[in-house]
Amino acid sequence: MSVSPSLRVLSYNVHRWGDDREALARVVKACAPDVALVQEAPTWWGTRRKRRAMAASFGMTYVAGAARNAILVAGSTEVVESLHWRVWRPFVRRRFRLIATQLPGGAIGGRVTLGTKALALVVCHLGLHIRGREHEIEQVLKGCRSFGLPYLVVGDLNEEPDGPVWKRLADEGLTDLGADAGPTFHSDNPERRIDGALLSPELNGRLIDLDTIEGVTRDDLAKGSDHLPLLIELTE
């Protein structure tokens, strides 16, 4: 009896790898992804060194990054033809009469093969300014389409599902894999679903319930990052 090929993809905002690193590593290793699409990967001094060290702590390899996003792979999995692009976002945002700055945005994606099918994996992290997010998502979708392949796009959307970014993704014809998955933020008491995993209609996939994964504990999830991860299984 033949087994259909599958690919496990982990989308995770790792909070700059600045919380409990051992707890975070236990979560990632228990999820056993073939590819990890990371948001808020470590930056600033020694960016590549830190990302390689983070990947190694997960038993994975760092292969590409853009802005605060990174792609990690496990085993013999290959992500090739990676493309990365900066996305415009307002440097200054205003909220409740306060003024704050935002780091530049970005997205990165690459091509993978699942059985006989080629597809793209794309990760992004949208900003905190609502108008900026609407502009950013158009740039992210343009990058997704540039592969000329069906794709999975994941990321920290910084917006709940009734917002304009989610509507734009639905208008693009993408399937929201997490529609019934519950909130993703804050990890110690999740109340808001601001992390997304969306799939082209040509692809098959589902979210794996974290509570069904041996070795993943609510304690480690709370300690490892301020976001909960999304574990996606893609099948041919």
PDB file of C-alpha atoms in Angstrom, residues 2-230:
ATOM      1  CA  SER A   2       1.528   3.302  -1.111  1.00  0.00           C
ATOM      2  CA  VAL A   3       1.541   6.333   1.155  1.00  0.00           C
ATOM      3  CA  SER A   4       0.787   9.736  -0.355  1.00  0.00           C
ATOM      4  CA  PRO A   5       3.652  12.218   0.044  1.00  0.00           C
ATOM      5  CA  SER A   6       3.187  14.976   2.576  1.00  0.00           C
ATOM      6  CA  LEU A   7       5.058  18.052   3.774  1.00  0.00           C
ATOM      7  CA  ARG A   8       4.896  19.463   7.312  1.00  0.00           C
ATOM      8  CA  VAL A   9       5.273  23.231   7.423  1.00  0.00           C
ATOM      9  CA  LEU A  10       5.542  25.137  10.694  1.00  0.00           C
ATOM     10  CA  SER A  11       4.647  28.827  10.799  1.00  0.00           C
ATOM     11  CA  TYR A  12       5.923  30.444  13.991  1.00  0.00           C
ATOM     12  CA  ASN A  13       6.504  33.943  15.298  1.00  0.00           C
ATOM     13  CA  VAL A  14       9.430  33.216  17.615  1.00  0.00           C
ATOM     14  CA  HIS A  15       9.470  36.632  19.313  1.00  0.00           C
ATOM     15  CA  ARG A  16      13.036  37.423  18.235  1.00  0.00           C
ATOM     16  CA  TRP A  17      14.274  34.155  19.831  1.00  0.00           C
ATOM     17  CA  GLY A  18      14.233  36.135  23.042  1.00  0.00           C
ATOM     18  CA  ASP A  19      12.037  34.115  25.394  1.00  0.00           C
ATOM     19  CA  ASP A  20      12.697  30.618  26.767  1.00  0.00           C
ATOM     20  CA  ARG A  21      14.844  29.132  24.020  1.00  0.00           C
ATOM     21  CA  GLU A  22      14.800  25.614  25.411  1.00  0.00           C
ATOM     22  CA  ALA A  23      10.999  25.586  25.596  1.00  0.00           C
ATOM     23  CA  LEU A  24      10.808  26.945  22.046  1.00  0.00           C
ATOM     24  CA  ALA A  25      13.178  24.249  20.783  1.00  0.00           C
ATOM     25  CA  ARG A  26      11.096  21.520  22.443  1.00  0.00           C
ATOM     26  CA  VAL A  27       7.972  22.783  20.695  1.00  0.00           C
ATOM     27  CA  VAL A  28       9.604  22.922  17.267  1.00  0.00           C
ATOM     28  CA  LYS A  29      11.259  19.523  17.615  1.00  0.00           C
ATOM     29  CA  ALA A  30       7.980  17.929  18.747  1.00  0.00           C
ATOM     30  CA  CYS A  31       6.201  19.425  15.723  1.00  0.00           C
ATOM     31  CA  ALA A  32       8.915  17.865  13.497  1.00  0.00           C
ATOM     32  CA  PRO A  33       8.477  20.193  10.517  1.00  0.00           C
ATOM     33  CA  ASP A  34      10.119  19.646   7.150  1.00  0.00           C
ATOM     34  CA  VAL A  35      10.125  23.423   6.686  1.00  0.00           C
ATOM     35  CA  ALA A  36       9.789  26.177   9.291  1.00  0.00           C
ATOM     36  CA  LEU A  37       8.613  29.614   8.133  1.00  0.00           C
ATOM     37  CA  VAL A  38       9.680  31.950  10.921  1.00  0.00           C
ATOM     38  CA  GLN A  39       8.524  35.444  11.771  1.00  0.00           C
ATOM     39  CA  GLU A  40      10.424  37.743  14.128  1.00  0.00           C
ATOM     40  CA  ALA A  41      13.626  35.827  13.548  1.00  0.00           C
ATOM     41  CA  PRO A  42      16.590  37.376  15.410  1.00  0.00           C
ATOM     42  CA  THR A  43      18.116  40.439  13.749  1.00  0.00           C
ATOM     43  CA  TRP A  44      20.646  43.219  14.357  1.00  0.00           C
ATOM     44  CA  TRP A  45      24.222  42.267  15.205  1.00  0.00           C
ATOM     45  CA  GLY A  46      25.201  38.816  13.980  1.00  0.00           C
ATOM     46  CA  THR A  47      21.884  38.138  12.274  1.00  0.00           C
ATOM     47  CA  ARG A  48      22.999  35.121  10.243  1.00  0.00           C
ATOM     48  CA  ARG A  49      24.993  33.657  13.134  1.00  0.00           C
ATOM     49  CA  LYS A  50      21.987  33.917  15.443  1.00  0.00           C
ATOM     50  CA  ARG A  51      19.621  32.433  12.878  1.00  0.00           C
ATOM     51  CA  ARG A  52      21.949  29.521  12.221  1.00  0.00           C
ATOM     52  CA  ALA A  53      22.238  28.926  15.963  1.00  0.00           C
ATOM     53  CA  MET A  54      18.455  29.096  16.362  1.00  0.00           C
ATOM     54  CA  ALA A  55      17.947  26.651  13.506  1.00  0.00           C
ATOM     55  CA  ALA A  56      20.543  24.289  14.958  1.00  0.00           C
ATOM     56  CA  SER A  57      18.731  24.333  18.314  1.00  0.00           C
ATOM     57  CA  PHE A  58      15.654  23.096  16.421  1.00  0.00           C
ATOM     58  CA  GLY A  59      17.639  20.404  14.579  1.00  0.00           C
ATOM     59  CA  MET A  60      17.194  22.378  11.350  1.00  0.00           C
ATOM     60  CA  THR A  61      19.210  24.461   8.887  1.00  0.00           C
ATOM     61  CA  TYR A  62      18.805  28.153   8.087  1.00  0.00           C
ATOM     62  CA  VAL A  63      18.557  28.618   4.316  1.00  0.00           C
ATOM     63  CA  ALA A  64      17.202  32.110   3.619  1.00  0.00           C
ATOM     64  CA  GLY A  65      15.860  35.254   5.240  1.00  0.00           C
ATOM     65  CA  ALA A  66      14.436  38.706   4.539  1.00  0.00           C
ATOM     66  CA  ALA A  67      13.727  41.453   7.061  1.00  0.00           C
ATOM     67  CA  ARG A  68      12.491  39.546  10.143  1.00  0.00           C
ATOM     68  CA  ASN A  69      11.394  36.421   8.267  1.00  0.00           C
ATOM     69  CA  ALA A  70      13.404  33.235   7.785  1.00  0.00           C
ATOM     70  CA  ILE A  71      13.131  29.827   6.145  1.00  0.00           C
ATOM     71  CA  LEU A  72      14.552  26.758   7.919  1.00  0.00           C
ATOM     72  CA  VAL A  73      14.610  23.186   6.615  1.00  0.00           C
ATOM     73  CA  ALA A  74      15.059  19.746   8.130  1.00  0.00           C
ATOM     74  CA  GLY A  75      16.724  16.635   6.738  1.00  0.00           C
ATOM     75  CA  SER A  76      16.894  16.406   2.971  1.00  0.00           C
ATOM     76  CA  THR A  77      14.080  18.909   2.349  1.00  0.00           C
ATOM     77  CA  GLU A  78      15.054  21.547  -0.191  1.00  0.00           C
ATOM     78  CA  VAL A  79      13.658  25.039  -0.634  1.00  0.00           C
ATOM     79  CA  VAL A  80      15.080  26.474  -3.838  1.00  0.00           C
ATOM     80  CA  GLU A  81      14.806  29.595  -5.980  1.00  0.00           C
ATOM     81  CA  SER A  82      14.127  31.713  -2.913  1.00  0.00           C
ATOM     82  CA  LEU A  83      12.823  35.213  -3.574  1.00  0.00           C
ATOM     83  CA  HIS A  84      12.688  37.970  -1.021  1.00  0.00           C
ATOM     84  CA  TRP A  85      11.333  41.464  -1.189  1.00  0.00           C
ATOM     85  CA  ARG A  86      10.957  44.458   1.032  1.00  0.00           C
ATOM     86  CA  VAL A  87       7.427  45.647   1.581  1.00  0.00           C
ATOM     87  CA  TRP A  88       6.664  49.283   2.186  1.00  0.00           C
ATOM     88  CA  ARG A  89       5.243  50.257   5.537  1.00  0.00           C
ATOM     89  CA  PRO A  90       4.987  53.650   7.211  1.00  0.00           C
ATOM     90  CA  PHE A  91       7.988  54.272   9.429  1.00  0.00           C
ATOM     91  CA  VAL A  92       5.864  56.266  11.861  1.00  0.00           C
ATOM     92  CA  ARG A  93       2.503  55.108  13.164  1.00  0.00           C
ATOM     93  CA  ARG A  94       0.103  56.982  15.387  1.00  0.00           C
ATOM     94  CA  ARG A  95      -2.319  55.430  17.830  1.00  0.00           C
ATOM     95  CA  PHE A  96      -4.121  56.893  20.819  1.00  0.00           C
ATOM     96  CA  ARG A  97      -2.166  60.147  20.322  1.00  0.00           C
ATOM     97  CA  LEU A  98       1.098  58.254  20.651  1.00  0.00           C
ATOM     98  CA  ILE A  99       3.777  58.118  17.980  1.00  0.00           C
ATOM     99  CA  ALA A 100       5.886  55.005  17.438  1.00  0.00           C
ATOM    100  CA  THR A 101       8.254  53.744  14.769  1.00  0.00           C
ATOM    101  CA  GLN A 102       8.102  50.469  12.870  1.00  0.00           C
ATOM    102  CA  LEU A 103      10.903  48.341  11.462  1.00  0.00           C
ATOM    103  CA  PRO A 104      10.895  47.800   7.670  1.00  0.00           C
ATOM    104  CA  GLY A 105       8.696  44.947   6.502  1.00  0.00           C
ATOM    105  CA  GLY A 106       9.491  42.058   4.227  1.00  0.00           C
ATOM    106  CA  ALA A 107       8.518  38.672   2.938  1.00  0.00           C
ATOM    107  CA  ILE A 108      10.375  35.664   1.619  1.00  0.00           C
ATOM    108  CA  GLY A 109       9.386  32.553  -0.277  1.00  0.00           C
ATOM    109  CA  GLY A 110      10.843  29.562  -2.024  1.00  0.00           C
ATOM    110  CA  ARG A 111       9.943  26.670  -4.270  1.00  0.00           C
ATOM    111  CA  VAL A 112       9.493  23.135  -2.948  1.00  0.00           C
ATOM    112  CA  THR A 113       8.408  19.849  -4.455  1.00  0.00           C
ATOM    113  CA  LEU A 114       5.701  17.673  -2.961  1.00  0.00           C
ATOM    114  CA  GLY A 115       5.604  14.350  -4.763  1.00  0.00           C
ATOM    115  CA  THR A 116       5.192  15.343  -8.418  1.00  0.00           C
ATOM    116  CA  LYS A 117       3.866  18.829  -7.626  1.00  0.00           C
ATOM    117  CA  ALA A 118       5.852  22.063  -7.402  1.00  0.00           C
ATOM    118  CA  LEU A 119       4.590  24.784  -5.092  1.00  0.00           C
ATOM    119  CA  ALA A 120       5.774  27.908  -3.327  1.00  0.00           C
ATOM    120  CA  LEU A 121       5.971  28.619   0.405  1.00  0.00           C
ATOM    121  CA  VAL A 122       5.832  32.270   1.439  1.00  0.00           C
ATOM    122  CA  VAL A 123       6.153  33.865   4.884  1.00  0.00           C
ATOM    123  CA  CYS A 124       5.404  37.454   5.850  1.00  0.00           C
ATOM    124  CA  HIS A 125       4.983  39.646   8.920  1.00  0.00           C
ATOM    125  CA  LEU A 126       2.620  42.578   8.473  1.00  0.00           C
ATOM    126  CA  GLY A 127       2.839  45.828  10.378  1.00  0.00           C
ATOM    127  CA  LEU A 128       0.745  47.478  13.079  1.00  0.00           C
ATOM    128  CA  HIS A 129      -0.650  50.282  10.922  1.00  0.00           C
ATOM    129  CA  ILE A 130      -3.973  49.281   9.323  1.00  0.00           C
ATOM    130  CA  ARG A 131      -3.454  51.305   6.136  1.00  0.00           C
ATOM    131  CA  GLY A 132       0.076  50.040   5.910  1.00  0.00           C
ATOM    132  CA  ARG A 133      -1.081  46.414   6.175  1.00  0.00           C
ATOM    133  CA  GLU A 134      -3.456  46.845   3.256  1.00  0.00           C
ATOM    134  CA  HIS A 135      -0.581  48.120   1.136  1.00  0.00           C
ATOM    135  CA  GLU A 136       1.778  45.417   2.396  1.00  0.00           C
ATOM    136  CA  ILE A 137      -0.543  42.514   1.581  1.00  0.00           C
ATOM    137  CA  GLU A 138      -0.759  43.619  -2.048  1.00  0.00           C
ATOM    138  CA  GLN A 139       3.032  43.442  -2.267  1.00  0.00           C
ATOM    139  CA  VAL A 140       3.072  40.036  -0.561  1.00  0.00           C
ATOM    140  CA  LEU A 141       0.466  38.659  -2.981  1.00  0.00           C
ATOM    141  CA  LYS A 142       2.399  40.052  -5.935  1.00  0.00           C
ATOM    142  CA  GLY A 143       5.432  38.146  -4.680  1.00  0.00           C
ATOM    143  CA  CYS A 144       3.370  34.976  -4.216  1.00  0.00           C
ATOM    144  CA  ARG A 145       2.108  35.182  -7.793  1.00  0.00           C
ATOM    145  CA  SER A 146       5.612  35.803  -9.122  1.00  0.00           C
ATOM    146  CA  PHE A 147       6.485  32.133  -8.571  1.00  0.00           C
ATOM    147  CA  GLY A 148       3.858  31.086 -11.107  1.00  0.00           C
ATOM    148  CA  LEU A 149       2.940  28.200  -8.819  1.00  0.00           C
ATOM    149  CA  PRO A 150       0.210  27.307  -6.335  1.00  0.00           C
ATOM    150  CA  TYR A 151       1.330  28.520  -2.930  1.00  0.00           C
ATOM    151  CA  LEU A 152       0.973  28.488   0.819  1.00  0.00           C
ATOM    152  CA  VAL A 153       1.320  31.899   2.455  1.00  0.00           C
ATOM    153  CA  VAL A 154       1.689  32.151   6.225  1.00  0.00           C
ATOM    154  CA  GLY A 155       2.527  34.808   8.726  1.00  0.00           C
ATOM    155  CA  ASP A 156       1.752  37.145  11.550  1.00  0.00           C
ATOM    156  CA  LEU A 157      -0.953  39.314   9.974  1.00  0.00           C
ATOM    157  CA  ASN A 158      -1.350  41.533  13.062  1.00  0.00           C
ATOM    158  CA  GLU A 159      -5.071  41.628  12.380  1.00  0.00           C
ATOM    159  CA  GLU A 160      -8.107  39.566  13.332  1.00  0.00           C
ATOM    160  CA  PRO A 161     -10.138  37.708  10.679  1.00  0.00           C
ATOM    161  CA  ASP A 162     -12.796  40.410  10.293  1.00  0.00           C
ATOM    162  CA  GLY A 163     -10.149  42.851   9.006  1.00  0.00           C
ATOM    163  CA  PRO A 164      -9.448  44.023   5.451  1.00  0.00           C
ATOM    164  CA  VAL A 165      -6.284  41.948   5.015  1.00  0.00           C
ATOM    165  CA  TRP A 166      -8.153  38.705   5.623  1.00  0.00           C
ATOM    166  CA  LYS A 167     -10.908  39.845   3.244  1.00  0.00           C
ATOM    167  CA  ARG A 168      -8.307  40.585   0.569  1.00  0.00           C
ATOM    168  CA  LEU A 169      -6.809  37.111   0.998  1.00  0.00           C
ATOM    169  CA  ALA A 170     -10.268  35.550   0.672  1.00  0.00           C
ATOM    170  CA  ASP A 171     -10.911  37.641  -2.465  1.00  0.00           C
ATOM    171  CA  GLU A 172      -7.699  36.177  -3.884  1.00  0.00           C
ATOM    172  CA  GLY A 173      -9.355  32.756  -3.631  1.00  0.00           C
ATOM    173  CA  LEU A 174      -7.173  31.440  -0.815  1.00  0.00           C
ATOM    174  CA  THR A 175      -8.418  28.933   1.749  1.00  0.00           C
ATOM    175  CA  ASP A 176      -8.045  29.901   5.412  1.00  0.00           C
ATOM    176  CA  LEU A 177      -6.721  26.718   7.026  1.00  0.00           C
ATOM    177  CA  GLY A 178      -7.125  28.107  10.531  1.00  0.00           C
ATOM    178  CA  ALA A 179     -10.774  29.150  10.352  1.00  0.00           C
ATOM    179  CA  ASP A 180     -11.681  26.712  13.137  1.00  0.00           C
ATOM    180  CA  ALA A 181      -8.340  26.631  14.926  1.00  0.00           C
ATOM    181  CA  GLY A 182      -8.953  29.234  17.597  1.00  0.00           C
ATOM    182  CA  PRO A 183      -6.877  32.225  18.771  1.00  0.00           C
ATOM    183  CA  THR A 184      -3.095  32.398  18.424  1.00  0.00           C
ATOM    184  CA  PHE A 185      -2.119  35.367  20.611  1.00  0.00           C
ATOM    185  CA  HIS A 186      -1.107  35.821  23.442  1.00  0.00           C
ATOM    186  CA  SER A 187       0.287  32.315  23.911  1.00  0.00           C
ATOM    187  CA  ASP A 188      -0.304  32.122  27.668  1.00  0.00           C
ATOM    188  CA  ASN A 189      -3.972  33.123  27.319  1.00  0.00           C
ATOM    189  CA  PRO A 190      -4.911  33.175  23.627  1.00  0.00           C
ATOM    190  CA  GLU A 191      -7.713  35.615  22.807  1.00  0.00           C
ATOM    191  CA  ARG A 192      -6.986  36.853  19.281  1.00  0.00           C
ATOM    192  CA  ARG A 193      -6.366  35.038  16.004  1.00  0.00           C
ATOM    193  CA  ILE A 194      -3.793  37.180  14.220  1.00  0.00           C
ATOM    194  CA  ASP A 195      -1.646  34.449  12.620  1.00  0.00           C
ATOM    195  CA  GLY A 196      -2.687  32.969   9.306  1.00  0.00           C
ATOM    196  CA  ALA A 197      -2.049  30.038   6.978  1.00  0.00           C
ATOM    197  CA  LEU A 198      -3.732  30.352   3.594  1.00  0.00           C
ATOM    198  CA  LEU A 199      -3.606  27.977   0.670  1.00  0.00           C
ATOM    199  CA  SER A 200      -4.175  28.150  -3.077  1.00  0.00           C
ATOM    200  CA  PRO A 201      -7.242  26.150  -4.151  1.00  0.00           C
ATOM    201  CA  GLU A 202      -5.051  23.810  -6.232  1.00  0.00           C
ATOM    202  CA  LEU A 203      -3.389  22.489  -3.057  1.00  0.00           C
ATOM    203  CA  ASN A 204      -4.534  20.184  -0.266  1.00  0.00           C
ATOM    204  CA  GLY A 205      -3.698  20.910   3.343  1.00  0.00           C
ATOM    205  CA  ARG A 206      -4.867  21.055   6.922  1.00  0.00           C
ATOM    206  CA  LEU A 207      -3.801  22.408  10.279  1.00  0.00           C
ATOM    207  CA  ILE A 208      -2.655  19.867  12.850  1.00  0.00           C
ATOM    208  CA  ASP A 209      -4.101  20.465  16.324  1.00  0.00           C
ATOM    209  CA  LEU A 210      -1.209  21.263  18.676  1.00  0.00           C
ATOM    210  CA  ASP A 211      -2.944  19.353  21.473  1.00  0.00           C
ATOM    211  CA  THR A 212      -2.576  16.128  19.461  1.00  0.00           C
ATOM    212  CA  ILE A 213       1.210  16.389  19.143  1.00  0.00           C
ATOM    213  CA  GLU A 214       3.167  14.359  21.662  1.00  0.00           C
ATOM    214  CA  GLY A 215       5.764  16.503  23.412  1.00  0.00           C
ATOM    215  CA  VAL A 216       4.029  19.850  22.878  1.00  0.00           C
ATOM    216  CA  THR A 217       2.879  21.260  26.213  1.00  0.00           C
ATOM    217  CA  ARG A 218       0.906  24.382  27.010  1.00  0.00           C
ATOM    218  CA  ASP A 219       3.665  25.370  29.415  1.00  0.00           C
ATOM    219  CA  ASP A 220       6.326  25.277  26.696  1.00  0.00           C
ATOM    220  CA  LEU A 221       4.041  27.110  24.262  1.00  0.00           C
ATOM    221  CA  ALA A 222       3.560  29.909  26.778  1.00  0.00           C
ATOM    222  CA  LYS A 223       7.269  30.142  27.598  1.00  0.00           C
ATOM    223  CA  GLY A 224       8.706  29.770  24.090  1.00  0.00           C
ATOM    224  CA  SER A 225       7.063  32.746  22.387  1.00  0.00           C
ATOM    225  CA  ASP A 226       4.168  35.179  22.683  1.00  0.00           C
ATOM    226  CA  HIS A 227       2.474  33.562  19.656  1.00  0.00           C
ATOM    227  CA  LEU A 228       1.210  30.033  19.124  1.00  0.00           C
ATOM    228  CA  PRO A 229       2.576  28.223  16.078  1.00  0.00           C
ATOM    229  CA  LEU A 230       0.579  26.855  13.156  1.00  0.00           C
TER     230      LEU A 230
END
